[in-house]
Backbone as a printed PyTorch tensor [residue, N CA C, xyz], in Angstrom:
tensor([[[-44.5670, 127.3190,  91.4670],
         [-45.7660, 127.6450,  91.3910],
         [-46.4430, 127.4130,  92.7780]],

        [[-45.9160, 127.4090,  93.9520],
         [-46.2780, 126.5900,  95.2320],
         [-46.9250, 125.6160,  95.2380]],

        [[-47.5940, 125.7940,  96.8180],
         [-48.1220, 124.5030,  97.2930],
         [-47.4020, 123.0960,  97.1720]],

        [[-48.1630, 122.0110,  97.2590],
         [-48.1310, 120.4600,  96.7650],
         [-47.6090, 120.4280,  95.6310]],

        [[-46.2020, 119.9200,  95.3400],
         [-45.7120, 119.3800,  93.9250],
         [-45.0150, 118.1330,  94.0990]],

        [[-44.8140, 117.4770,  92.8420],
         [-43.8070, 116.6140,  93.0990],
         [-42.6360, 116.8350,  92.2110]],

        [[-42.5200, 117.9380,  91.8140],
         [-40.8600, 118.2580,  91.2120],
         [-40.7050, 118.0880,  89.8510]],

        [[-42.2360, 117.9190,  89.1860],
         [-41.7210, 117.7670,  87.5080],
         [-40.7330, 118.2700,  86.8450]],

        [[-40.0970, 117.3190,  86.3070],
         [-39.1950, 117.9170,  85.3170],
         [-39.1600, 118.5070,  84.2750]],

        [[-38.8220, 119.1440,  83.3070],
         [-39.6220, 119.5390,  81.7650],
         [-39.1100, 118.6050,  81.0060]],

        [[-39.6030, 118.0200,  80.5110],
         [-39.7120, 116.9400,  79.2530],
         [-40.2950, 115.7920,  80.5640]],

        [[-40.1630, 115.8860,  81.4490],
         [-40.3880, 114.3120,  81.9950],
         [-41.8180, 113.6390,  81.7290]],

        [[-42.0010, 112.2780,  81.6080],
         [-43.0930, 111.7200,  81.0550],
         [-43.4090, 110.6920,  82.2680]],

        [[-44.8650, 111.2640,  82.7380],
         [-45.5330, 110.2600,  83.7480],
         [-46.7800, 109.7780,  82.4460]],

        [[-47.4310, 108.6430,  82.9930],
         [-48.6010, 108.2970,  82.8340],
         [-50.0600, 109.1940,  83.1170]],

        [[-50.8760, 109.2280,  82.5020],
         [-52.2000, 110.0940,  83.1600],
         [-52.4330, 108.8970,  84.2610]],

        [[-52.5330, 107.6950,  84.7300],
         [-52.2820, 107.0760,  86.0560],
         [-51.5370, 107.6630,  86.5770]],

        [[-50.4120, 107.7450,  86.8560],
         [-49.2840, 108.0710,  87.5920],
         [-49.6280, 109.8520,  88.1400]],

        [[-49.9510, 110.5720,  87.1480],
         [-50.8540, 112.2720,  87.4800],
         [-51.6900, 112.2020,  88.1650]],

        [[-52.9360, 111.0740,  88.0070],
         [-54.0090, 111.0840,  88.9620],
         [-53.3230, 110.8480,  90.4500]],

        [[-52.9010, 110.1830,  90.3110],
         [-52.1210, 109.3070,  91.6430],
         [-51.2840, 110.6550,  92.3170]],

        [[-50.5910, 111.1680,  91.5700],
         [-50.1950, 112.4670,  92.0900],
         [-51.1140, 113.4250,  92.5190]],

        [[-51.8220, 113.5290,  91.6780],
         [-53.2410, 114.9860,  91.8860],
         [-53.7900, 114.3250,  93.6180]],

        [[-54.3280, 113.0390,  93.4520],
         [-55.4750, 113.0580,  94.5750],
         [-54.5180, 112.7670,  95.9720]],

        [[-53.1620, 111.8240,  95.7750],
         [-52.6760, 111.7740,  97.1460],
         [-52.1950, 112.9940,  97.6390]],

        [[-51.0750, 113.8380,  96.5280],
         [-50.3320, 114.6920,  96.8850],
         [-50.6440, 116.1830,  96.5120]],

        [[-51.8870, 116.4640,  95.7130],
         [-52.1090, 117.5980,  95.4980],
         [-51.5980, 118.0940,  94.5390]],

        [[-50.7300, 117.7300,  93.7920],
         [-49.4780, 118.0630,  93.0160],
         [-49.5650, 118.9190,  92.1180]],

        [[-49.7450, 120.5400,  92.2790],
         [-50.0660, 120.8520,  91.3980],
         [-49.4050, 121.2190,  90.6170]],

        [[-48.0160, 120.7020,  90.5830],
         [-47.3420, 121.0930,  89.0560],
         [-48.1010, 119.8740,  88.2060]],

        [[-48.2650, 118.5470,  88.6480],
         [-49.4410, 117.9170,  87.6710],
         [-50.3040, 118.4620,  87.2670]],

        [[-51.5950, 119.1190,  88.0410],
         [-52.3420, 119.4710,  87.9240],
         [-52.4420, 120.4040,  86.3210]],

        [[-51.3850, 121.1720,  86.4600],
         [-51.0150, 122.1820,  85.6160],
         [-50.5000, 121.8450,  84.2590]],

        [[-49.7790, 120.5450,  84.5620],
         [-49.2450, 119.8890,  83.2620],
         [-50.4360, 118.9700,  82.5280]],

        [[-51.7750, 118.1950,  83.3260],
         [-52.2700, 117.7620,  82.7670],
         [-53.5040, 119.0060,  82.1350]],

        [[-53.7850, 120.2580,  82.8290],
         [-54.4930, 121.1370,  82.1930],
         [-54.1940, 121.1590,  80.8040]],

        [[-52.6720, 121.7140,  80.5800],
         [-51.9270, 122.2230,  79.4930],
         [-52.1910, 120.7860,  78.2510]],

        [[-52.2190, 119.7710,  78.5070],
         [-52.1650, 118.2460,  77.8660],
         [-53.7390, 118.6240,  77.3190]],

        [[-54.6170, 118.9700,  78.1210],
         [-55.9920, 118.8840,  77.7070],
         [-56.7540, 119.7940,  77.3290]],

        [[-56.1910, 120.6980,  77.0900],
         [-56.8720, 122.4910,  76.8820],
         [-56.0200, 123.0720,  76.3940]],

        [[-54.5670, 122.4480,  76.0460],
         [-53.4720, 123.3120,  75.0370],
         [-52.9770, 124.3360,  75.8760]],

        [[-53.5770, 125.0530,  77.2150],
         [-52.9000, 126.0720,  77.8610],
         [-53.6080, 125.7610,  79.2840]],

        [[-53.3350, 126.5300,  80.3230],
         [-54.3240, 126.6840,  82.3490],
         [-54.9740, 127.3350,  81.7750]],

        [[-54.9800, 128.2880,  80.6000],
         [-55.7440, 129.2110,  80.9060],
         [-57.1850, 128.9710,  80.1960]],

        [[-57.2420, 128.3520,  78.5940],
         [-58.0170, 127.3860,  78.2030],
         [-59.1850, 126.8610,  79.0580]],

        [[-58.0590, 126.0110,  79.7300],
         [-58.6310, 125.0280,  80.7570],
         [-59.5470, 125.2870,  81.6340]],

        [[-58.6890, 126.6810,  81.9660],
         [-59.6050, 127.3440,  83.7500],
         [-60.9480, 128.0040,  82.8700]],

        [[-61.2650, 128.3680,  81.6750],
         [-62.0490, 128.8540,  81.2200],
         [-63.6750, 127.7050,  80.9340]],

        [[-62.6360, 126.2380,  80.6130],
         [-63.7470, 125.1610,  80.8080],
         [-64.1060, 124.8180,  81.8600]],

        [[-63.3490, 125.0210,  83.2520],
         [-63.6710, 125.0020,  84.4720],
         [-64.7710, 125.9010,  84.5130]],

        [[-64.6560, 127.2710,  84.2240],
         [-65.7850, 127.7110,  84.7410],
         [-66.6930, 127.5230,  84.1220]],

        [[-66.6240, 127.4520,  82.8530],
         [-67.9380, 126.6810,  81.6000],
         [-68.9570, 125.7890,  81.8210]],

        [[-68.1910, 124.9820,  83.0560],
         [-68.6890, 123.3480,  83.5390],
         [-69.0290, 123.7910,  84.4180]],

        [[-68.3850, 124.7070,  85.5650],
         [-69.0520, 125.3910,  86.8570],
         [-70.4470, 125.6480,  86.6610]],

        [[-70.6720, 126.3500,  85.2400],
         [-72.0710, 127.2030,  85.1020],
         [-72.9920, 126.3410,  84.9080]],

        [[-72.3890, 125.2120,  83.8340],
         [-73.4370, 124.2680,  83.3870],
         [-74.1850, 123.4050,  84.4740]],

        [[-73.1350, 123.8970,  85.5210],
         [-73.5430, 122.6390,  86.8340],
         [-74.6680, 123.2750,  87.9720]],

        [[-74.8500, 124.5220,  87.4210],
         [-75.8080, 125.1930,  88.4900],
         [-74.5450, 125.8600,  89.6390]],

        [[-73.4010, 125.4820,  89.5570],
         [-72.3440, 126.0790,  90.6940],
         [-72.7400, 127.6710,  90.4600]],

        [[-73.4830, 128.5030,  91.0930],
         [-73.4640, 130.3570,  90.9500],
         [-72.3750, 130.2770,  91.9760]],

        [[-71.6920, 129.7880,  92.9640],
         [-70.8920, 130.9340,  93.7880],
         [-69.2440, 130.6020,  93.7530]],

        [[-69.2070, 129.6590,  91.9240],
         [-67.7160, 129.8230,  91.8260],
         [-67.2440, 130.2100,  90.6970]],

        [[-66.3350, 130.9900,  90.9500],
         [-64.9760, 131.4680,  89.9370],
         [-63.6580, 130.6420,  89.7840]],

        [[-63.6700, 130.0180,  88.9770],
         [-61.9610, 129.9730,  88.9200],
         [-61.2720, 130.3040,  88.3820]],

        [[-59.9470, 130.6780,  88.9350],
         [-59.3090, 131.9270,  88.2570],
         [-57.4140, 130.4970,  87.9290]],

        [[-57.4860, 129.6270,  88.2380],
         [-56.5620, 129.0590,  88.1110],
         [-56.9310, 127.0540,  88.2560]],

        [[-56.0600, 126.4830,  88.0380],
         [-56.5970, 125.1340,  87.5280],
         [-55.5840, 124.6750,  89.0760]],

        [[-55.4240, 125.3720,  89.8610],
         [-55.1460, 123.9440,  90.8050],
         [-55.2030, 124.2520,  92.1110]],

        [[-55.8630, 125.8660,  92.4540],
         [-56.7260, 125.9140,  93.5990],
         [-56.3380, 126.6540,  94.7950]],

        [[-54.9210, 127.1730,  94.3070],
         [-54.0800, 128.1490,  95.0510],
         [-54.6070, 129.3170,  95.0800]],

        [[-54.8640, 130.1750,  96.2300],
         [-55.3680, 131.4680,  96.7700],
         [-54.8280, 132.2830,  95.4080]],

        [[-56.2820, 133.1380,  94.7870],
         [-55.9310, 134.1990,  94.0200],
         [-56.9110, 135.2720,  94.1180]],

        [[-57.0270, 136.2460,  93.6400],
         [-58.1390, 137.2800,  94.1030],
         [-59.2290, 136.4440,  93.0900]],

        [[-60.5560, 136.7490,  93.3300],
         [-61.8260, 136.1450,  92.7580],
         [-61.5520, 134.8210,  92.6690]],

        [[-60.9890, 134.2550,  93.4410],
         [-61.1100, 132.7530,  93.1240],
         [-61.7600, 132.0390,  93.6540]],

        [[-62.8640, 131.2970,  93.9670],
         [-63.9840, 131.3110,  94.9800],
         [-64.8140, 130.6300,  94.2370]],

        [[-65.3710, 129.8210,  95.5080],
         [-66.5790, 128.9140,  95.5760],
         [-66.9460, 128.8380,  96.9570]],

        [[-68.0850, 127.6930,  96.8680],
         [-69.0130, 128.3770,  98.1620],
         [-68.6650, 126.3200,  98.7130]],

        [[-69.1970, 125.5100,  99.7960],
         [-69.3600, 124.5480, 100.3580],
         [-70.1820, 123.7030,  99.5480]],

        [[-71.2230, 124.2860,  98.7380],
         [-72.4360, 123.8530,  98.4510],
         [-71.8990, 123.3200,  96.7280]],

        [[-71.0420, 124.6070,  96.3170],
         [-70.8600, 124.3560,  94.7110],
         [-69.9380, 123.2510,  94.7090]],

        [[-68.9150, 123.2770,  95.9540],
         [-68.0790, 121.8660,  96.0180],
         [-68.8050, 120.7760,  96.1780]],

        [[-69.7610, 119.9750,  96.8860],
         [-70.8700, 119.2180,  96.8770],
         [-71.0290, 119.0510,  95.4360]],

        [[-71.8080, 120.0360,  95.1860],
         [-72.0780, 119.7920,  93.5300],
         [-71.3420, 119.2810,  92.2810]],

        [[-69.7110, 119.9700,  92.6450],
         [-69.3600, 118.9890,  91.7900],
         [-68.5200, 117.6350,  92.1420]],

        [[-68.4950, 117.5250,  93.2280],
         [-67.9840, 115.6120,  94.3420],
         [-69.2620, 115.4220,  93.7310]],

        [[-70.4990, 115.6190,  93.6830],
         [-70.8500, 114.3680,  92.7930],
         [-71.4480, 114.2180,  91.8710]],

        [[-70.7930, 115.1960,  90.6590],
         [-70.9690, 115.1930,  89.1820],
         [-69.3960, 114.0920,  89.2640]],

        [[-68.6370, 114.3180,  89.9000],
         [-67.4270, 113.6690,  89.6720],
         [-67.8550, 111.9790,  90.0690]],

        [[-68.3180, 112.3230,  91.1540],
         [-67.9320, 110.3160,  91.8480],
         [-69.3280, 109.9850,  90.0120]],

        [[-70.5650, 110.4020,  90.0400],
         [-71.3140, 110.1240,  89.4950],
         [-70.9930, 109.7230,  87.8590]],

        [[-70.3060, 110.7150,  87.6330],
         [-69.5310, 110.7740,  85.9670],
         [-68.7910, 110.1710,  85.8980]],

        [[-67.8140, 109.9390,  86.9710],
         [-66.2280, 109.3970,  86.9330],
         [-65.9860, 108.4440,  88.0520]],

        [[-67.0780, 107.0630,  88.5220],
         [-66.9440, 106.7430,  89.8160],
         [-65.6900, 105.7270,  89.7480]],

        [[-64.6900, 105.9290,  88.6820],
         [-63.1680, 105.5280,  89.1410],
         [-62.7760, 105.7940,  89.6140]],

        [[-62.7430, 107.4520,  90.1410],
         [-62.0690, 108.2760,  90.3730],
         [-61.1320, 107.4170,  92.0290]],

        [[-62.2090, 106.9200,  92.3050],
         [-62.4220, 106.0520,  93.9510],
         [-60.8900, 105.2950,  93.8610]],

        [[-60.8060, 105.0200,  92.6060],
         [-59.3020, 104.1830,  92.8120],
         [-57.9660, 105.1620,  93.0980]],

        [[-58.7200, 106.4710,  93.2770],
         [-57.0110, 107.2760,  93.3980],
         [-57.4600, 107.7310,  94.6950]],

        [[-58.9630, 108.2430,  94.9350],
         [-58.8330, 108.8080,  96.4380],
         [-58.8230, 107.7960,  97.3720]],

        [[-59.1400, 106.5170,  97.1380],
         [-59.0030, 106.0160,  98.1560],
         [-57.4620, 105.3650,  98.7030]],

        [[-56.6650, 105.8370,  98.1190],
         [-55.1250, 104.9920,  98.0050],
         [-54.6370, 105.5990,  99.5850]],

        [[-54.0800, 104.6370, 100.5320],
         [-53.7750, 105.3010, 102.0780],
         [-52.2610, 105.0500, 101.4560]],

        [[-51.3820, 104.9930, 100.6730],
         [-50.1510, 105.0800, 100.3960],
         [-49.0640, 104.7590,  99.2450]],

        [[-48.6500, 104.8140,  98.5370],
         [-48.2720, 104.9850,  97.0310],
         [-46.8800, 105.6630,  96.5980]],

        [[-46.2390, 105.2260,  96.2000],
         [-45.2380, 105.8130,  95.5280],
         [-44.7100, 105.9540,  94.0730]],

        [[-44.6350, 107.1130,  93.7620],
         [-43.9470, 107.2740,  92.2150],
         [-42.6690, 107.1270,  91.8200]],

        [[-42.2060, 107.0080,  90.3860],
         [-41.4770, 107.1560,  89.9630],
         [-39.8530, 105.9150,  90.3940]],

        [[-40.4230, 104.7420,  90.6540],
         [-39.6520, 103.4250,  91.2510],
         [-39.5020, 104.0920,  92.3380]],

        [[-39.9770, 104.4600,  93.2870],
         [-39.3750, 104.9590,  94.7420],
         [-38.3900, 105.5000,  94.9780]],

        [[-38.0590, 106.4350,  93.5350],
         [-36.8350, 107.7500,  93.4110],
         [-37.2410, 108.5760,  94.4600]],

        [[-38.8600, 108.7200,  94.5830],
         [-39.4620, 109.9820,  94.7060],
         [-40.4060, 110.2450,  95.7340]],

        [[-40.2760, 110.0980,  96.9530],
         [-41.2920, 109.3550,  97.5580],
         [-42.3270, 110.3110,  98.1620]],

        [[-42.5280, 111.6330,  96.7200],
         [-43.5180, 113.0990,  97.0140],
         [-44.4620, 112.3410,  97.5060]],

        [[-44.9450, 110.9890,  96.9440],
         [-46.7130, 110.9080,  96.8860],
         [-46.9850, 109.5160,  98.0180]],

        [[-46.3210, 109.4200,  99.3040],
         [-45.8750, 108.2250,  99.8050],
         [-46.6680, 108.9710, 101.3130]],

        [[-47.6310, 108.3750, 101.3440],
         [-48.0250, 108.9680, 102.6040],
         [-48.3470, 107.2300, 103.8370]],

        [[-48.1850, 107.7580, 105.2840],
         [-48.5300, 106.7290, 106.4440],
         [-49.2120, 107.3350, 106.9740]]])
């Protein structure tokens, strides 16, 4: 997959709370894809929903090609659109700061320190 990961194992189960921690602290692309598949059935459907939401928010300079944000042809956005998306996230889901303000944490009973930052 590339990028940051926590190396999810096939059939491994993490809670949504654990996934969100991994995503927010470690940019865990494997968790992002797993969550996309859980929510929408496939990454492709989730990306379609991301693009529909971006359009509905007036994010005119954004086209998502994947759910994790790794470089891909025509996967683009602007600083303004990121601000629009961030405002929507904070206004509609203020509890996201439970994850985005974490300084250090671990997952999997400290067996994997991939989400540990100092």
